[in-house]
């Protein structure tokens, strides 16, 4: 297995807990995340880290000129009022694990997401580039969507 990391961030005029509230609800990410087709909650519970929700996500990413359909589970855990963790199993042996923290600032907050991609070496580069591009796009649009 190989690993890659990336980090994205955005500055918003919203309160930190409001940004995390929004990010925890994947059904509100339509039009924000470039590949997202649908997201629905399949299960929920509580762990030592905090309350969690298990989502079933469908995306349509691209590989060159070809768009393909991908369905996978995502677990989002609310680790504090201003932070969350996510675990995505994009394909067998392919994982994205993220931590997201919204830091309060004078006029809103700075939200930072750090992601580690784990996948077999032939696909880890593609997974990391595609994931980073999608998350950069999403975080670039967050200030316009979260008010």
mmCIF file of C-alpha atoms in Angstrom:
data_model
loop_
_atom_site.group_PDB
_atom_site.id
_atom_site.type_symbol
_atom_site.label_atom_id
_atom_site.label_comp_id
_atom_site.label_asym_id
_atom_site.label_seq_id
_atom_site.Cartn_x
_atom_site.Cartn_y
_atom_site.Cartn_z
ATOM 1 C CA UNK A 1 0.000 0.000 0.000
ATOM 2 C CA UNK A 2 1.089 3.538 -0.737
ATOM 3 C CA UNK A 3 0.112 6.800 0.955
ATOM 4 C CA UNK A 4 -0.305 10.401 -0.131
ATOM 5 C CA UNK A 5 -1.461 13.447 1.835
ATOM 6 C CA UNK A 6 -3.096 16.726 0.946
ATOM 7 C CA UNK A 7 -4.580 19.684 2.811
ATOM 8 C CA UNK A 8 -7.247 22.194 1.811
ATOM 9 C CA UNK A 9 -8.615 25.225 3.638
ATOM 10 C CA UNK A 10 -11.040 28.117 3.357
ATOM 11 C CA UNK A 11 -11.932 31.268 5.261
ATOM 12 C CA UNK A 12 -15.638 31.801 5.900
ATOM 13 C CA UNK A 13 -17.744 34.436 7.612
ATOM 14 C CA UNK A 14 -19.731 31.742 9.460
ATOM 15 C CA UNK A 15 -19.278 30.457 12.996
ATOM 16 C CA UNK A 16 -17.043 27.369 13.264
ATOM 17 C CA UNK A 17 -19.843 25.048 14.463
ATOM 18 C CA UNK A 18 -22.072 26.141 11.538
ATOM 19 C CA UNK A 19 -19.390 25.203 9.018
ATOM 20 C CA UNK A 20 -18.960 21.764 10.587
ATOM 21 C CA UNK A 21 -22.767 21.356 10.690
ATOM 22 C CA UNK A 22 -22.845 21.994 6.944
ATOM 23 C CA UNK A 23 -19.913 19.718 6.130
ATOM 24 C CA UNK A 24 -21.446 16.872 8.167
ATOM 25 C CA UNK A 25 -24.560 16.869 5.946
ATOM 26 C CA UNK A 26 -23.398 15.384 2.648
ATOM 27 C CA UNK A 27 -26.886 15.707 1.162
ATOM 28 C CA UNK A 28 -26.269 19.493 1.062
ATOM 29 C CA UNK A 29 -23.088 19.147 -1.026
ATOM 30 C CA UNK A 30 -24.842 18.743 -4.403
ATOM 31 C CA UNK A 31 -23.387 21.252 -6.858
ATOM 32 C CA UNK A 32 -20.557 21.947 -4.416
ATOM 33 C CA UNK A 33 -18.541 18.747 -4.760
ATOM 34 C CA UNK A 34 -17.833 18.294 -8.478
ATOM 35 C CA UNK A 35 -18.466 14.523 -8.621
ATOM 36 C CA UNK A 36 -21.309 14.089 -6.122
ATOM 37 C CA UNK A 37 -24.495 12.556 -7.517
ATOM 38 C CA UNK A 38 -26.228 11.540 -4.273
ATOM 39 C CA UNK A 39 -25.682 10.904 -0.569
ATOM 40 C CA UNK A 40 -28.011 9.286 1.934
ATOM 41 C CA UNK A 41 -27.631 8.192 5.541
ATOM 42 C CA UNK A 42 -27.796 4.437 6.047
ATOM 43 C CA UNK A 43 -26.928 4.208 9.733
ATOM 44 C CA UNK A 44 -25.843 6.234 12.759
ATOM 45 C CA UNK A 45 -24.476 5.712 16.221
ATOM 46 C CA UNK A 46 -22.075 6.909 18.878
ATOM 47 C CA UNK A 47 -18.448 5.988 19.466
ATOM 48 C CA UNK A 48 -15.707 7.109 21.845
ATOM 49 C CA UNK A 49 -14.823 9.831 19.287
ATOM 50 C CA UNK A 50 -18.397 11.161 19.100
ATOM 51 C CA UNK A 51 -21.651 10.672 17.202
ATOM 52 C CA UNK A 52 -21.271 9.254 13.689
ATOM 53 C CA UNK A 53 -23.333 8.817 10.540
ATOM 54 C CA UNK A 54 -22.777 6.182 7.868
ATOM 55 C CA UNK A 55 -23.538 7.530 4.397
ATOM 56 C CA UNK A 56 -23.907 5.783 1.031
ATOM 57 C CA UNK A 57 -22.430 8.095 -1.608
ATOM 58 C CA UNK A 58 -22.599 7.978 -5.376
ATOM 59 C CA UNK A 59 -20.132 9.962 -7.472
ATOM 60 C CA UNK A 60 -19.251 10.327 -11.160
ATOM 61 C CA UNK A 61 -15.533 11.121 -11.343
ATOM 62 C CA UNK A 62 -13.522 11.220 -14.553
ATOM 63 C CA UNK A 63 -10.584 9.270 -15.864
ATOM 64 C CA UNK A 64 -9.362 11.264 -18.838
ATOM 65 C CA UNK A 65 -12.422 11.862 -21.035
ATOM 66 C CA UNK A 66 -14.403 9.010 -19.415
ATOM 67 C CA UNK A 67 -16.875 9.545 -16.568
ATOM 68 C CA UNK A 68 -17.604 6.484 -14.445
ATOM 69 C CA UNK A 69 -20.000 5.729 -11.598
ATOM 70 C CA UNK A 70 -18.671 4.972 -8.127
ATOM 71 C CA UNK A 71 -20.691 4.014 -5.036
ATOM 72 C CA UNK A 72 -19.036 3.789 -1.636
ATOM 73 C CA UNK A 73 -19.576 4.147 2.130
ATOM 74 C CA UNK A 74 -18.504 7.208 4.098
ATOM 75 C CA UNK A 75 -18.467 7.506 7.869
ATOM 76 C CA UNK A 76 -18.535 11.025 9.313
ATOM 77 C CA UNK A 77 -17.843 11.470 13.020
ATOM 78 C CA UNK A 78 -18.488 14.706 14.886
ATOM 79 C CA UNK A 79 -15.415 14.824 17.120
ATOM 80 C CA UNK A 80 -16.292 18.198 18.716
ATOM 81 C CA UNK A 81 -18.583 21.157 17.971
ATOM 82 C CA UNK A 82 -15.845 22.529 15.686
ATOM 83 C CA UNK A 83 -14.257 19.381 14.251
ATOM 84 C CA UNK A 84 -15.051 16.188 12.396
ATOM 85 C CA UNK A 85 -13.392 13.104 10.954
ATOM 86 C CA UNK A 86 -14.283 11.172 7.829
ATOM 87 C CA UNK A 87 -13.409 7.735 6.530
ATOM 88 C CA UNK A 88 -14.123 6.957 2.878
ATOM 89 C CA UNK A 89 -13.713 3.485 1.390
ATOM 90 C CA UNK A 90 -13.645 4.516 -2.271
ATOM 91 C CA UNK A 91 -12.817 1.007 -3.570
ATOM 92 C CA UNK A 92 -11.334 -2.211 -2.187
ATOM 93 C CA UNK A 93 -8.033 -1.255 -0.564
ATOM 94 C CA UNK A 94 -8.571 2.469 -1.312
ATOM 95 C CA UNK A 95 -9.184 4.785 1.651
ATOM 96 C CA UNK A 96 -9.369 8.511 2.280
ATOM 97 C CA UNK A 97 -9.176 9.544 5.947
ATOM 98 C CA UNK A 98 -9.694 13.208 6.795
ATOM 99 C CA UNK A 99 -9.786 15.438 9.829
ATOM 100 C CA UNK A 100 -11.476 18.809 9.542
ATOM 101 C CA UNK A 101 -11.206 21.612 12.085
ATOM 102 C CA UNK A 102 -12.887 25.025 12.000
ATOM 103 C CA UNK A 103 -10.810 27.593 13.902
ATOM 104 C CA UNK A 104 -12.654 30.679 15.114
ATOM 105 C CA UNK A 105 -11.427 34.038 13.829
ATOM 106 C CA UNK A 106 -12.597 37.578 14.429
ATOM 107 C CA UNK A 107 -15.055 37.655 11.509
ATOM 108 C CA UNK A 108 -15.840 33.938 11.133
ATOM 109 C CA UNK A 109 -13.532 30.973 10.856
ATOM 110 C CA UNK A 110 -10.760 29.218 8.998
ATOM 111 C CA UNK A 111 -11.618 25.612 8.166
ATOM 112 C CA UNK A 112 -8.752 23.201 7.454
ATOM 113 C CA UNK A 113 -9.065 19.637 6.180
ATOM 114 C CA UNK A 114 -6.092 17.238 6.171
ATOM 115 C CA UNK A 115 -6.517 14.025 4.167
ATOM 116 C CA UNK A 116 -4.459 10.864 3.903
ATOM 117 C CA UNK A 117 -5.054 8.652 0.864
ATOM 118 C CA UNK A 118 -4.111 4.968 1.141
ATOM 119 C CA UNK A 119 -4.281 2.759 -1.943
ATOM 120 C CA UNK A 120 -2.287 0.231 -3.963
ATOM 121 C CA UNK A 121 0.687 1.984 -5.591
ATOM 122 C CA UNK A 122 -0.688 1.770 -9.175
ATOM 123 C CA UNK A 123 -3.720 3.929 -8.252
ATOM 124 C CA UNK A 124 -2.656 6.026 -5.253
ATOM 125 C CA UNK A 125 -1.473 8.922 -7.433
ATOM 126 C CA UNK A 126 -4.750 9.039 -9.360
ATOM 127 C CA UNK A 127 -6.799 8.762 -6.141
ATOM 128 C CA UNK A 128 -4.832 11.532 -4.424
ATOM 129 C CA UNK A 129 -4.929 13.899 -7.441
ATOM 130 C CA UNK A 130 -8.643 13.321 -8.019
ATOM 131 C CA UNK A 131 -9.516 13.632 -4.331
ATOM 132 C CA UNK A 132 -7.455 16.775 -3.885
ATOM 133 C CA UNK A 133 -8.926 18.426 -6.998
ATOM 134 C CA UNK A 134 -12.480 17.671 -5.806
ATOM 135 C CA UNK A 135 -11.797 18.961 -2.288
ATOM 136 C CA UNK A 136 -10.053 22.111 -3.564
ATOM 137 C CA UNK A 137 -13.114 22.805 -5.727
ATOM 138 C CA UNK A 138 -15.434 22.192 -2.768
ATOM 139 C CA UNK A 139 -13.464 24.400 -0.359
ATOM 140 C CA UNK A 140 -13.147 27.159 -2.959
ATOM 141 C CA UNK A 141 -16.960 27.295 -3.156
ATOM 142 C CA UNK A 142 -17.696 26.934 0.593
ATOM 143 C CA UNK A 143 -17.647 30.694 1.344
ATOM 144 C CA UNK A 144 -20.404 31.218 -1.265
ATOM 145 C CA UNK A 145 -22.575 28.388 0.057
ATOM 146 C CA UNK A 146 -22.225 28.449 3.856
ATOM 147 C CA UNK A 147 -23.677 31.662 5.246
#
